[in-house]
Structure formats: C-alpha cells, structure tokens
Amino acid sequence: MVGVEDLSYHRNKNTLSPSLFSLEESLAELSSLVSTAGLTPVASLTQRLNDPNPRTYIGTGKVKEIREACEAHETCTVVFDNELSPRQLKHLENEFGGRDLSSDKPLIKVLDRTALILDIFAQRALTREGQLQVQLALQVYRAPRLTKLWTHLERQSGGNGVGLRGPGERQLEIDKRLMRDRITELKKEIDAISSHRSLHRKKRSQLNLPVVSIVGYTNAGKSTLMNLLSASSIYADDLLFATLDPTTRRADLGHIQAKALAAAPPGTPPAAPISEILLTDTVGFIQKLPTTLVAAFRATLEEVAESDVLVHVIDVSSDSWEKREQSVLDTLEEINAGGKPVVRVLNKIDAVPYTENGNSGRLRAEAMMLGTGEDTVAVSAKTGEGAEDFVECLRKALQGLLKDIEVVIPYSKGEDVNAINEVGVVDKVDYRENGTYIRGKVPPALFNSLAKWAVDESSS
Ligand SMILES: Nc1nc2c(ncn2[C@@H]2O[C@H](COP(=O)(O)OP(=O)(O)OP(=O)(O)O)[C@@H](O)[C@H]2O)c(=O)[nH]1
C-alpha cells in the first residue's frame, strides 16, 4: 500500500480537495479497504511530495523502493491511496514488474483508491439497483481513462491528420460511443427503478409514519443499530461497505421503552410513547470518494434526502471519529440533506479504550458529549447500552417535526380521526354536529392530507 501526501493540493484546482485525514489515518483506512477487498496488506510506504511526477506520481527513489518491497514480499498488487491518471498507472505497472509478453498484462497490478472501492462495491451489491449503480460508477470512472489511454496510443500510432487516422482512432471512437451508450442505458434503468422507488415512497407516505434514515461513515455500526432498533437481522460485519443497498423496516421502538421501564426502580413514570417509524439503513460514506461516484449512488441517497430525521452513527472508538463525522456532514451537504434534523449517535462506547485515569468508555463518551446539544447520545449498538436514551432523543426530534392542527372531521371520515390518534398528539377533542373537532399535533405528511378539514378557532 502506498500513501502519498500531495502538498501541491492548494495550487492544483483539478485535484480533489485536501483530505481532512492525516496520511497515516488514511493509510490505516486503506488497509481495511484492502482486507475487505480480499487482499492481504503486507507493507505500507509513504511519501510527502511537493510536485507529483506526471509520469509516475511518486519520485524515482520511491518507485525503486516499492519495486524492492514487491520482490521481498512476492506481492502482485500495489494499491495507491491516491487517484492516479491512466498514464501513471501504466508507467508504474511497467516500472514495478513489467508486462507478460504473451498477454501484455502487468505482472504487478497497480490500483488506486477509487478502483479498490469500486471493486468492493461490485462484490457487495446485492440488489439489481445496487448492481446497476456500481456498474454506472465503474463506467464513469473508466470513461476519462479510456479517452486518455487511446489518445496516448493514437499519438504513438502516427498523428491524427486527415488521411493519417489509424485503427486506434477509429477504435477509440467506437469504444467511446459504446461507453456513452452503456452509461445512457444504465442511467435509464436506474431512473426506472428510481421512479418505482418513488412510487413506493408515495405509498409508504400513506402510512403517515416518520421516515428515519441511519447514515454514517462506513463500519460505524449502522446495521447493528438498525438490528437493535428493529429487532431484525441485517447483514452486519466488520467489513467496510457491508451494506450497499438501502433497507427499510417498519420499527416500533416501544419495545425499548418497555424494557427500560421494566428495569427502572418501581414507581418510575413511563416515558412518553414514541410513534412507529420507518427506518432505513444506507450505504456507508467514506472520504476521498470523487463526487462523480457519489452521483452514481443518487438513487440510493434519495432515500436519505427524503427522510424526516437522520440518525448519524459515529464510531467513537476510532481516533479519527471527529474527522469521519465531518466527512459525513460534507457528503450530506453534497446530496442536499444538510439541513435535516440529526440525532448524533456516539456509538461503540463499549470499545472506547479506558483512559489513563481508568475512566470507562461510557465516561469518556460522556466527556465527548460535554458541550453538545440535546441531539447527541452515547450508545453501544452491540450491547444495547444507551438504547433508551437514544429512543428518547429520537422521540424529541420527531416531536419537533409535528405540526399544529385544528380540524373538524366529518363523521363519515373516521379513518382520519384514527390516523391522528395513531401518529399524532391530541390536545383537545369535541364532538360537534358537523364532525369531530380536534386540536393537536401531527407529522408533516398527515398535516397535508388533513388541510381540507382545517378550522381556525384559536382567536375566538
Ligand atoms: N464493540 C462494538 N462493536 C460494534 C458496535 N456496533 C457495531 N459494531 C461492530 O462494528 C462492525 C461494523 O458494524 P456494522 O453495523 O456492519 O457497520 P455499518 O456502519 O453498517 O457498516 P457499512 O455497511 O460498512 O457501512 C461490526 O463488526 C459490528 O459488530 C458497538 O457498539 N460496539
């Protein structure tokens, strides 16, 4: 594995923005990505550069060092934590191991971070939508590479003047067209699934239940929290991107409140009941994912953008938790979900190391919460510790969404009265000649459908 800190970031507007993460943090994460992809990391090398070499990205001394490390470890793959141009990839492969004469395949394969993540995505996508999104991301990643590679070959094959166009140029045109067609086709298929999904969401909205999406950095514990809350079993593993496809469950968090009440000292008043919710688990975010690739997951991320409340799961047992949190917030902004109410969940408090003065993870997590708002809770999704605090915090966030209503509902529309009783809060009821008068609060979706029964008696 090779990590390079490109100190020319601030001068070069075409590269990605400088990482929030240190070189070492980013390399540690690359190591997890490498393992997740099914490879075994054997060595890691770093370099801080002022001017990346346009040919090999790294300096010639480092190229030699890596070649020697490959020989020593008998390794066949070198993974860069940075994005490399197609030209750099090719030169590096030639420098490290050369090519097999019969197949022209490199003897040592060079991958960059994006290609590695896409490979993991390809292994993990289970649903048709997930697979299509990965294929689109792959095509988007390959498109500029194809053009650059062919342009290079074209130059080699003798210029591009009239009458001098070689087979390479024609092939490039054909390949570019095929790729464009494939991208259009994939986008169409994704759009079709996406409109199916939005129909599904419309149907779901008739349930009048608040929609809560669990977001967070990859491996933060989103699926584990989802399992705890919905008492269901979703694939959760110590792998990055274990979840690629959004899963939505109807969840009644009353079971957690009931458990807390049973364990509380006798006489403890029961907590205000939380309504049922629709809970969605989503793909994990990760730093340095190019915007074009994030865009390929638009259909999945629409779920996030259209939810009422976000639950942001943060793995506080990681030293880089604050940077990861920031990286997720940046991605949320990018997908237009930045303004949503958020419940911050400081997760894995059971795994937070003891501090020098012997404080437990819980105490340290509490220290982390100092100065944070009411929207933050410390939990262990694995052991269930703090689950009831989380439910209370979420209940408050959902309460904040409720809208005041004052309606008179005709007696023939009893279902609307039932809906208010199920998901809203009733402050006053009166049975009148023309229907049921109710003053109270309801979730936004129900508010809209009750608008036709609205009355205003507040001033009278
Ligand atoms: N110690 C500890 N481990 C946890 C906790 N929550 C989750 N884990 C572990 O962390 C790993 C990742 O958990 P997941 O729930 O798959 O994480 P995720 O955020 O859904 O992961 P992605 O699908 O990669 O985005 C698993 O090995 C879990 O068992 C926790 O509270 N404490």
Short mmCIF file of C-alpha atoms and ligand atoms in Angstrom, two decimals:
data_model
loop_
_atom_site.label_atom_id
_atom_site.label_comp_id
_atom_site.label_asym_id
_atom_site.label_seq_id
_atom_site.Cartn_x
_atom_site.Cartn_y
_atom_site.Cartn_z
CA MET A 1 0.00 0.00 0.00
CA VAL A 2 1.28 3.43 -0.85
CA GLY A 3 0.10 6.69 0.64
CA VAL A 4 1.20 9.99 -0.80
CA GLU A 5 0.53 13.39 0.65
CA ASP A 6 0.32 15.74 -2.29
CA LEU A 7 1.44 19.08 -0.89
CA SER A 8 0.54 20.78 -4.16
CA TYR A 9 -3.22 20.46 -3.46
CA HIS A 10 -3.70 24.13 -2.80
CA ARG A 11 -2.10 25.03 -6.12
CA ASN A 12 -3.84 22.48 -8.27
CA LYS A 13 -7.56 23.09 -8.65
CA ASN A 14 -8.09 19.92 -10.70
CA THR A 15 -7.28 17.51 -7.90
CA LEU A 16 -9.58 16.56 -5.06
CA SER A 17 -9.65 18.90 -2.11
CA PRO A 18 -7.06 18.23 0.60
CA SER A 19 -8.05 15.39 2.88
CA LEU A 20 -9.27 16.02 6.40
CA PHE A 21 -7.31 12.92 7.36
CA SER A 22 -3.60 12.56 8.01
CA LEU A 23 -1.52 10.37 5.74
CA GLU A 24 -1.30 7.71 8.44
CA GLU A 25 -5.04 7.72 9.18
CA SER A 26 -5.85 7.45 5.53
CA LEU A 27 -3.40 4.56 5.08
CA ALA A 28 -4.87 2.69 8.06
CA GLU A 29 -8.25 3.01 6.39
CA LEU A 30 -6.78 1.84 3.08
CA SER A 31 -5.52 -1.23 4.91
CA SER A 32 -9.12 -2.07 5.96
CA LEU A 33 -10.29 -1.48 2.40
CA VAL A 34 -7.58 -3.80 1.09
CA SER A 35 -8.64 -6.54 3.55
CA THR A 36 -12.29 -6.01 2.71
CA ALA A 37 -11.45 -6.49 -0.97
CA GLY A 38 -9.99 -9.88 -0.06
CA LEU A 39 -6.29 -8.96 -0.28
CA THR A 40 -3.70 -9.15 2.49
CA PRO A 41 -1.79 -5.96 3.22
CA VAL A 42 1.91 -6.78 3.61
CA ALA A 43 3.70 -3.42 3.59
CA SER A 44 2.92 0.24 3.55
CA LEU A 45 5.07 3.06 2.22
CA THR A 46 4.54 6.79 2.30
CA GLN A 47 5.84 9.88 0.60
CA ARG A 48 5.20 13.58 1.02
CA LEU A 49 5.54 15.36 -2.30
CA ASN A 50 5.65 18.93 -3.44
CA ASP A 51 5.35 18.17 -7.11
CA PRO A 52 3.93 14.80 -8.11
CA ASN A 53 5.77 13.30 -11.04
CA PRO A 54 3.41 13.43 -14.06
CA ARG A 55 4.79 10.09 -15.25
CA THR A 56 4.90 8.01 -12.07
CA TYR A 57 3.23 10.29 -9.49
CA ILE A 58 5.89 9.33 -6.91
CA GLY A 59 9.63 10.04 -7.16
CA THR A 60 12.09 7.64 -8.80
CA GLY A 61 13.65 6.65 -5.45
CA LYS A 62 10.22 5.64 -4.13
CA VAL A 63 9.49 3.67 -7.30
CA LYS A 64 12.65 1.68 -6.67
CA GLU A 65 11.77 1.19 -3.01
CA ILE A 66 8.33 -0.18 -3.91
CA ARG A 67 9.77 -2.47 -6.58
CA GLU A 68 12.15 -3.92 -3.98
CA ALA A 69 9.32 -4.31 -1.45
CA CYS A 70 7.25 -6.16 -4.08
CA GLU A 71 10.16 -8.53 -4.71
CA ALA A 72 10.76 -9.08 -1.00
CA HIS A 73 7.08 -9.84 -0.29
CA GLU A 74 6.48 -11.62 -3.58
CA THR A 75 3.44 -9.44 -3.92
CA CYS A 76 1.42 -8.88 -7.05
CA THR A 77 -0.69 -5.80 -6.27
CA VAL A 78 0.26 -2.27 -5.29
CA VAL A 79 -2.58 -0.07 -4.06
CA PHE A 80 -2.24 3.72 -4.01
CA ASP A 81 -4.29 5.75 -1.57
CA ASN A 82 -4.49 8.49 -4.19
CA GLU A 83 -6.16 8.86 -7.51
CA LEU A 84 -3.76 8.10 -10.36
CA SER A 85 -4.07 9.03 -14.02
CA PRO A 86 -4.24 6.14 -16.51
CA ARG A 87 -0.82 7.12 -17.75
CA GLN A 88 0.66 6.98 -14.24
CA LEU A 89 -0.97 3.60 -13.60
CA LYS A 90 0.54 2.17 -16.77
CA HIS A 91 4.02 3.59 -16.14
CA LEU A 92 4.01 2.34 -12.56
CA GLU A 93 2.99 -1.15 -13.65
CA ASN A 94 5.83 -1.15 -16.16
CA GLU A 95 8.29 0.09 -13.54
CA PHE A 96 7.26 -2.39 -10.83
CA GLY A 97 7.07 -5.65 -12.73
CA GLY A 98 6.85 -5.11 -16.48
CA ARG A 99 4.30 -6.95 -18.60
CA ASP A 100 3.67 -10.53 -19.51
CA LEU A 101 4.89 -10.85 -23.08
CA SER A 102 2.13 -13.10 -24.33
CA SER A 103 -0.89 -11.41 -22.73
CA ASP A 104 0.52 -7.87 -22.27
CA LYS A 105 -0.96 -7.99 -18.75
CA PRO A 106 1.06 -6.31 -15.98
CA LEU A 107 2.92 -8.71 -13.70
CA ILE A 108 2.31 -6.34 -10.79
CA LYS A 109 -1.12 -4.77 -10.80
CA VAL A 110 -1.47 -1.16 -9.67
CA LEU A 111 -4.79 0.05 -8.29
CA ASP A 112 -5.82 3.42 -6.97
CA ARG A 113 -8.19 4.00 -4.03
CA THR A 114 -11.24 4.63 -6.21
CA ALA A 115 -10.72 1.43 -8.22
CA LEU A 116 -10.35 -0.51 -4.97
CA ILE A 117 -13.59 0.92 -3.54
CA LEU A 118 -15.41 0.17 -6.77
CA ASP A 119 -14.14 -3.39 -6.63
CA ILE A 120 -15.56 -3.73 -3.11
CA PHE A 121 -18.84 -2.18 -4.23
CA ALA A 122 -19.01 -4.68 -7.10
CA GLN A 123 -18.53 -7.58 -4.68
CA ARG A 124 -21.17 -6.28 -2.26
CA ALA A 125 -24.05 -5.01 -4.37
CA LEU A 126 -26.88 -7.49 -3.89
CA THR A 127 -29.93 -5.91 -5.46
CA ARG A 128 -30.40 -5.09 -9.13
CA GLU A 129 -30.39 -1.37 -8.25
CA GLY A 130 -27.17 -1.70 -6.29
CA GLN A 131 -25.51 -3.58 -9.14
CA LEU A 132 -26.63 -1.03 -11.72
CA GLN A 133 -25.33 1.82 -9.61
CA VAL A 134 -21.94 0.11 -9.25
CA GLN A 135 -21.79 -0.51 -13.00
CA LEU A 136 -22.57 3.14 -13.64
CA ALA A 137 -19.90 4.23 -11.18
CA LEU A 138 -17.41 1.91 -12.92
CA GLN A 139 -18.21 3.34 -16.35
CA VAL A 140 -17.94 6.89 -15.02
CA TYR A 141 -14.55 6.02 -13.53
CA ARG A 142 -13.34 4.38 -16.73
CA ALA A 143 -14.62 6.90 -19.28
CA PRO A 144 -11.87 9.55 -18.96
CA ARG A 145 -9.29 6.80 -18.63
CA LEU A 146 -10.38 5.23 -21.89
CA THR A 147 -10.12 8.54 -23.73
CA LYS A 148 -6.71 9.34 -22.30
CA LEU A 149 -5.35 5.88 -22.95
CA TRP A 150 -6.50 5.87 -26.56
CA THR A 151 -5.32 9.43 -27.15
CA HIS A 152 -1.91 8.28 -26.00
CA LEU A 153 -1.98 5.21 -28.28
CA GLU A 154 -3.25 7.33 -31.13
CA ARG A 155 -0.32 9.71 -30.83
CA GLN A 156 2.02 6.75 -30.82
CA SER A 157 0.38 5.34 -33.95
CA GLY A 158 1.22 8.36 -36.05
CA GLY A 159 -0.70 11.58 -35.55
CA ASN A 160 -4.26 12.49 -36.38
CA GLY A 161 -4.11 14.44 -39.58
CA VAL A 162 -6.57 13.78 -42.40
CA GLY A 163 -5.68 10.54 -44.13
CA LEU A 164 -3.43 9.56 -41.28
CA ARG A 165 -6.12 8.34 -38.89
CA GLY A 166 -5.06 4.90 -37.75
CA PRO A 167 -7.08 1.98 -36.44
CA GLY A 168 -6.53 3.26 -32.90
CA GLU A 169 -8.53 6.40 -33.55
CA ARG A 170 -11.45 4.52 -35.09
CA GLN A 171 -11.41 2.06 -32.22
CA LEU A 172 -11.39 4.95 -29.74
CA GLU A 173 -14.48 6.42 -31.42
CA ILE A 174 -16.22 3.05 -31.30
CA ASP A 175 -15.24 2.43 -27.67
CA LYS A 176 -16.27 5.93 -26.62
CA ARG A 177 -19.65 5.51 -28.28
CA LEU A 178 -20.17 2.10 -26.70
CA MET A 179 -19.32 3.51 -23.31
CA ARG A 180 -21.62 6.51 -23.78
CA ASP A 181 -24.42 4.17 -24.86
CA ARG A 182 -23.85 1.95 -21.87
CA ILE A 183 -23.88 4.94 -19.48
CA THR A 184 -27.15 6.19 -21.02
CA GLU A 185 -28.65 2.70 -20.79
CA LEU A 186 -27.60 2.30 -17.15
CA LYS A 187 -28.96 5.73 -16.24
CA LYS A 188 -32.28 4.84 -17.89
CA GLU A 189 -32.52 1.57 -15.98
CA ILE A 190 -31.63 3.30 -12.72
CA ASP A 191 -34.21 6.01 -13.42
CA ALA A 192 -36.86 3.34 -13.98
CA ILE A 193 -36.04 1.73 -10.63
CA SER A 194 -35.84 5.15 -9.06
CA SER A 195 -39.35 6.08 -10.19
CA HIS A 196 -40.57 2.72 -8.94
CA ARG A 197 -38.91 3.55 -5.66
CA SER A 198 -40.53 6.96 -5.50
CA LEU A 199 -43.94 5.32 -6.11
CA HIS A 200 -43.10 3.01 -3.27
CA ARG A 201 -42.19 6.01 -1.12
CA LYS A 202 -45.51 7.66 -2.01
CA LYS A 203 -47.33 4.52 -0.91
CA ARG A 204 -45.26 4.45 2.25
CA SER A 205 -46.15 8.04 2.97
CA GLN A 206 -49.80 6.96 3.18
CA LEU A 207 -48.79 5.16 6.37
CA ASN A 208 -48.12 8.65 7.80
CA LEU A 209 -45.11 7.30 9.64
CA PRO A 210 -41.99 9.42 10.06
CA VAL A 211 -39.06 8.25 7.95
CA VAL A 212 -35.74 7.98 9.74
CA SER A 213 -32.51 7.21 7.84
CA ILE A 214 -29.41 5.88 9.52
CA VAL A 215 -26.31 7.44 7.99
CA GLY A 216 -22.66 7.37 8.92
CA TYR A 217 -19.14 6.57 7.95
CA THR A 218 -18.52 3.06 6.73
CA ASN A 219 -18.27 0.48 9.57
CA ALA A 220 -19.68 2.94 12.14
CA GLY A 221 -22.29 0.41 13.27
CA LYS A 222 -25.36 1.49 11.27
CA SER A 223 -26.63 -2.03 10.53
CA THR A 224 -26.00 -3.10 14.12
CA LEU A 225 -28.06 -0.14 15.39
CA MET A 226 -30.79 -0.92 12.85
CA ASN A 227 -30.89 -4.52 14.09
CA LEU A 228 -31.10 -3.38 17.70
CA LEU A 229 -33.91 -0.94 16.97
CA SER A 230 -36.00 -3.02 14.66
CA ALA A 231 -35.20 -6.29 16.44
CA SER A 232 -34.30 -7.60 12.98
CA SER A 233 -31.24 -9.09 11.46
CA ILE A 234 -29.47 -7.23 8.68
CA TYR A 235 -26.02 -8.25 7.50
CA ALA A 236 -23.55 -6.54 9.84
CA ASP A 237 -19.89 -7.38 9.55
CA ASP A 238 -16.55 -5.88 10.42
CA LEU A 239 -16.07 -5.01 6.79
CA LEU A 240 -16.29 -1.70 5.04
CA PHE A 241 -19.44 -1.28 2.98
CA ALA A 242 -21.18 -4.38 4.33
CA THR A 243 -24.40 -2.55 3.41
CA LEU A 244 -24.70 -1.25 -0.11
CA ASP A 245 -28.41 -1.42 -0.61
CA PRO A 246 -30.82 0.61 1.47
CA THR A 247 -33.15 -1.49 3.58
CA THR A 248 -36.31 -0.02 5.05
CA ARG A 249 -38.08 -1.56 8.04
CA ARG A 250 -41.15 -0.56 9.96
CA ALA A 251 -39.97 -0.26 13.54
CA ASP A 252 -41.83 0.08 16.80
CA LEU A 253 -39.35 1.39 19.34
CA GLY A 254 -41.87 0.86 22.14
CA HIS A 255 -40.10 -2.41 22.97
CA ILE A 256 -37.00 -0.48 24.05
CA GLN A 257 -39.06 1.90 26.20
CA ALA A 258 -40.87 -1.08 27.78
CA LYS A 259 -37.55 -2.78 28.57
CA ALA A 260 -36.21 0.41 30.17
CA LEU A 261 -39.34 0.77 32.28
CA ALA A 262 -39.13 -2.84 33.44
CA ALA A 263 -35.53 -2.28 34.56
CA ALA A 264 -36.27 1.09 36.25
CA PRO A 265 -36.92 1.38 40.02
CA PRO A 266 -40.59 0.78 40.96
CA GLY A 267 -42.74 3.88 40.63
CA THR A 268 -40.76 5.35 37.69
CA PRO A 269 -43.26 7.07 35.38
CA PRO A 270 -43.35 5.61 31.85
CA ALA A 271 -41.72 7.68 29.09
CA ALA A 272 -43.99 9.38 26.57
CA PRO A 273 -44.62 6.74 23.90
CA ILE A 274 -42.72 7.07 20.64
CA SER A 275 -44.63 6.55 17.43
CA GLU A 276 -43.80 3.80 14.99
CA ILE A 277 -41.23 4.81 12.39
CA LEU A 278 -39.89 3.71 9.04
CA LEU A 279 -36.20 3.06 9.48
CA THR A 280 -33.74 2.96 6.56
CA ASP A 281 -30.18 1.69 6.68
CA THR A 282 -27.95 3.23 3.99
CA VAL A 283 -24.59 2.83 2.29
CA GLY A 284 -21.66 3.98 4.41
CA PHE A 285 -19.80 7.12 3.45
CA ILE A 286 -16.04 7.32 3.06
CA GLN A 287 -13.53 10.09 2.50
CA LYS A 288 -11.93 10.79 -0.88
CA LEU A 289 -14.85 9.39 -2.86
CA PRO A 290 -14.99 11.52 -6.01
CA THR A 291 -18.24 13.46 -6.46
CA THR A 292 -18.94 11.72 -9.77
CA LEU A 293 -19.05 8.41 -7.94
CA VAL A 294 -21.28 9.77 -5.19
CA ALA A 295 -23.61 10.86 -8.01
CA ALA A 296 -23.84 7.27 -9.26
CA PHE A 297 -25.46 6.36 -5.94
CA ARG A 298 -28.02 9.14 -6.30
CA ALA A 299 -30.97 6.73 -6.32
CA THR A 300 -29.90 5.20 -3.01
CA LEU A 301 -29.09 8.54 -1.50
CA GLU A 302 -32.51 9.92 -2.44
CA GLU A 303 -33.80 7.88 0.49
CA VAL A 304 -31.59 9.97 2.77
CA ALA A 305 -32.55 13.28 1.20
CA GLU A 306 -36.26 12.48 1.57
CA SER A 307 -36.28 11.30 5.16
CA ASP A 308 -37.66 13.35 8.05
CA VAL A 309 -34.83 12.77 10.53
CA LEU A 310 -31.28 11.47 10.12
CA VAL A 311 -29.58 9.32 12.71
CA HIS A 312 -25.86 9.91 12.30
CA VAL A 313 -23.90 6.98 13.74
CA ILE A 314 -20.33 7.83 14.73
CA ASP A 315 -17.79 5.22 15.82
CA VAL A 316 -16.16 6.98 18.76
CA SER A 317 -13.77 4.10 19.36
CA SER A 318 -11.88 5.34 16.29
CA ASP A 319 -9.23 8.00 16.84
CA SER A 320 -10.39 9.78 13.70
CA TRP A 321 -14.08 9.93 14.70
CA GLU A 322 -14.31 13.70 14.50
CA LYS A 323 -12.82 13.83 11.02
CA ARG A 324 -15.10 11.00 9.91
CA GLU A 325 -18.07 12.88 11.29
CA GLN A 326 -17.04 15.96 9.32
CA SER A 327 -16.55 13.90 6.18
CA VAL A 328 -20.12 12.52 6.51
CA LEU A 329 -21.51 16.03 7.09
CA ASP A 330 -19.73 17.19 3.92
CA THR A 331 -21.27 14.34 1.91
CA LEU A 332 -24.72 15.11 3.34
CA GLU A 333 -24.33 18.69 2.13
CA GLU A 334 -23.33 17.36 -1.26
CA ILE A 335 -26.52 15.30 -1.57
CA ASN A 336 -28.72 18.16 -0.31
CA ALA A 337 -29.52 16.51 3.00
CA GLY A 338 -27.53 19.00 5.06
CA GLY A 339 -30.47 20.81 6.65
CA LYS A 340 -32.28 17.79 8.12
CA PRO A 341 -32.75 17.31 11.85
CA VAL A 342 -29.97 14.97 13.03
CA VAL A 343 -29.66 12.71 16.06
CA ARG A 344 -25.94 12.20 16.69
CA VAL A 345 -25.21 8.73 18.00
CA LEU A 346 -21.78 8.27 19.58
CA ASN A 347 -21.52 4.51 19.06
CA LYS A 348 -19.22 1.73 20.28
CA ILE A 349 -18.79 3.23 23.74
CA ASP A 350 -18.08 -0.31 24.96
CA ALA A 351 -14.97 -0.30 22.76
CA VAL A 352 -13.65 3.15 23.69
CA PRO A 353 -10.32 2.47 25.36
CA TYR A 354 -10.00 3.13 29.08
CA THR A 355 -8.29 6.42 29.74
CA GLU A 356 -5.16 6.82 31.86
CA ASN A 357 -7.20 7.60 34.96
CA GLY A 358 -9.25 4.47 34.46
CA ASN A 359 -12.38 6.11 33.06
CA SER A 360 -14.62 3.71 31.24
CA GLY A 361 -15.67 4.22 27.62
CA ARG A 362 -19.05 5.42 28.83
CA LEU A 363 -17.44 8.17 30.91
CA ARG A 364 -15.20 9.16 28.07
CA ALA A 365 -18.14 9.26 25.71
CA GLU A 366 -19.96 11.44 28.22
CA ALA A 367 -16.95 13.76 28.21
CA MET A 368 -17.19 13.86 24.41
CA MET A 369 -20.81 14.87 24.79
CA LEU A 370 -19.99 17.82 27.01
CA GLY A 371 -20.95 20.97 25.23
CA THR A 372 -23.00 19.12 22.64
CA GLY A 373 -26.73 19.66 22.34
CA GLU A 374 -29.67 17.52 23.36
CA ASP A 375 -29.46 15.82 20.00
CA THR A 376 -26.45 13.68 21.00
CA VAL A 377 -26.47 10.29 22.74
CA ALA A 378 -23.79 7.77 23.63
CA VAL A 379 -24.66 4.13 22.95
CA SER A 380 -23.33 0.71 22.24
CA ALA A 381 -25.39 -0.73 19.42
CA LYS A 382 -23.72 -4.05 20.13
CA THR A 383 -24.60 -4.38 23.83
CA GLY A 384 -27.72 -2.22 23.76
CA GLU A 385 -26.33 0.22 26.35
CA GLY A 386 -27.85 3.67 25.96
CA ALA A 387 -30.64 2.42 23.65
CA GLU A 388 -33.36 4.01 25.76
CA ASP A 389 -31.52 7.38 25.77
CA PHE A 390 -31.38 7.11 22.01
CA VAL A 391 -35.12 6.42 21.73
CA GLU A 392 -35.88 9.42 23.95
CA CYS A 393 -33.61 11.62 21.85
CA LEU A 394 -35.23 10.41 18.64
CA ARG A 395 -38.69 10.89 20.15
CA LYS A 396 -37.84 14.52 20.85
CA ALA A 397 -36.50 15.03 17.34
CA LEU A 398 -39.69 13.54 15.89
CA GLN A 399 -41.78 15.66 18.21
CA GLY A 400 -40.02 18.72 16.83
CA LEU A 401 -41.37 17.82 13.39
CA LEU A 402 -45.01 17.71 14.48
CA LYS A 403 -47.23 20.46 13.14
CA ASP A 404 -50.17 22.06 14.93
CA ILE A 405 -53.60 21.16 13.60
CA GLU A 406 -57.08 22.33 14.34
CA VAL A 407 -59.68 20.43 12.34
CA VAL A 408 -63.30 19.39 12.22
CA ILE A 409 -63.51 15.98 10.58
CA PRO A 410 -66.89 14.80 9.25
CA TYR A 411 -68.18 11.67 10.99
CA SER A 412 -68.06 9.84 7.65
CA LYS A 413 -64.22 10.24 7.67
CA GLY A 414 -63.48 8.27 10.81
CA GLU A 415 -60.21 6.99 9.26
CA ASP A 416 -58.71 10.50 9.51
CA VAL A 417 -59.55 10.66 13.23
CA ASN A 418 -57.93 7.22 13.66
CA ALA A 419 -54.79 8.41 11.84
CA ILE A 420 -54.44 11.36 14.22
CA ASN A 421 -54.85 9.09 17.22
CA GLU A 422 -52.26 6.66 15.86
CA VAL A 423 -49.43 9.01 14.91
CA GLY A 424 -50.25 12.40 16.41
CA VAL A 425 -50.77 14.07 19.76
CA VAL A 426 -54.31 15.12 20.68
CA ASP A 427 -54.72 18.13 22.98
CA LYS A 428 -58.48 18.66 22.71
CA VAL A 429 -61.44 16.70 21.27
CA ASP A 430 -65.02 17.86 20.90
CA TYR A 431 -67.92 16.03 19.25
CA ARG A 432 -69.94 18.52 17.26
CA GLU A 433 -72.90 18.48 14.98
CA ASN A 434 -70.76 18.59 11.81
CA GLY A 435 -67.97 16.27 12.95
CA THR A 436 -65.11 15.65 15.40
CA TYR A 437 -63.20 18.75 16.44
CA ILE A 438 -59.54 18.01 17.21
CA ARG A 439 -56.72 20.30 18.24
CA GLY A 440 -53.29 18.71 18.41
CA LYS A 441 -50.10 17.91 16.54
CA VAL A 442 -49.41 15.54 13.64
CA PRO A 443 -46.46 14.55 11.42
CA PRO A 444 -46.00 16.68 8.25
CA ALA A 445 -47.31 14.00 5.87
CA LEU A 446 -50.61 13.73 7.71
CA PHE A 447 -50.80 17.50 8.18
CA ASN A 448 -51.04 17.97 4.40
CA SER A 449 -53.81 15.43 3.98
CA LEU A 450 -55.84 16.98 6.81
CA ALA A 451 -55.56 20.51 5.42
CA LYS A 452 -59.04 20.24 3.91
CA TRP A 453 -60.64 19.93 7.38
CA ALA A 454 -58.77 22.87 8.91
CA VAL A 455 -60.60 25.44 11.05
CA ASP A 456 -59.21 28.36 12.99
CA GLU A 457 -60.80 28.87 16.36
CA SER A 458 -57.68 29.99 18.19
CA SER A 459 -58.72 33.63 18.10
CA SER A 460 -62.32 33.00 19.18
N1 LIG B 1 -17.60 -3.04 20.05
C1 LIG B 1 -18.61 -2.64 19.29
N2 LIG B 1 -18.67 -3.03 18.01
C2 LIG B 1 -19.72 -2.61 17.27
C3 LIG B 1 -20.73 -1.78 17.79
N3 LIG B 1 -21.61 -1.51 16.81
C4 LIG B 1 -21.16 -2.17 15.71
N4 LIG B 1 -20.03 -2.84 15.98
C5 LIG B 1 -19.23 -3.67 15.08
O1 LIG B 1 -18.71 -2.85 14.05
C6 LIG B 1 -18.67 -3.57 12.82
C7 LIG B 1 -19.44 -2.79 11.75
O2 LIG B 1 -20.80 -2.79 12.10
P1 LIG B 1 -21.93 -2.58 11.01
O3 LIG B 1 -23.21 -2.48 11.74
O4 LIG B 1 -21.81 -3.57 9.89
O5 LIG B 1 -21.48 -1.16 10.43
P2 LIG B 1 -22.08 -0.33 9.21
O6 LIG B 1 -21.95 1.09 9.60
O7 LIG B 1 -23.44 -0.83 8.86
O8 LIG B 1 -21.04 -0.70 8.09
P3 LIG B 1 -21.09 -0.42 6.49
O9 LIG B 1 -22.07 -1.37 5.92
O10 LIG B 1 -19.68 -0.69 6.16
O11 LIG B 1 -21.41 0.99 6.23
C8 LIG B 1 -19.29 -4.96 13.12
O12 LIG B 1 -18.23 -5.85 13.39
C9 LIG B 1 -20.09 -4.73 14.38
O13 LIG B 1 -20.22 -5.87 15.17
C10 LIG B 1 -20.63 -1.39 19.17
O14 LIG B 1 -21.46 -0.67 19.73
N5 LIG B 1 -19.55 -1.84 19.85
#
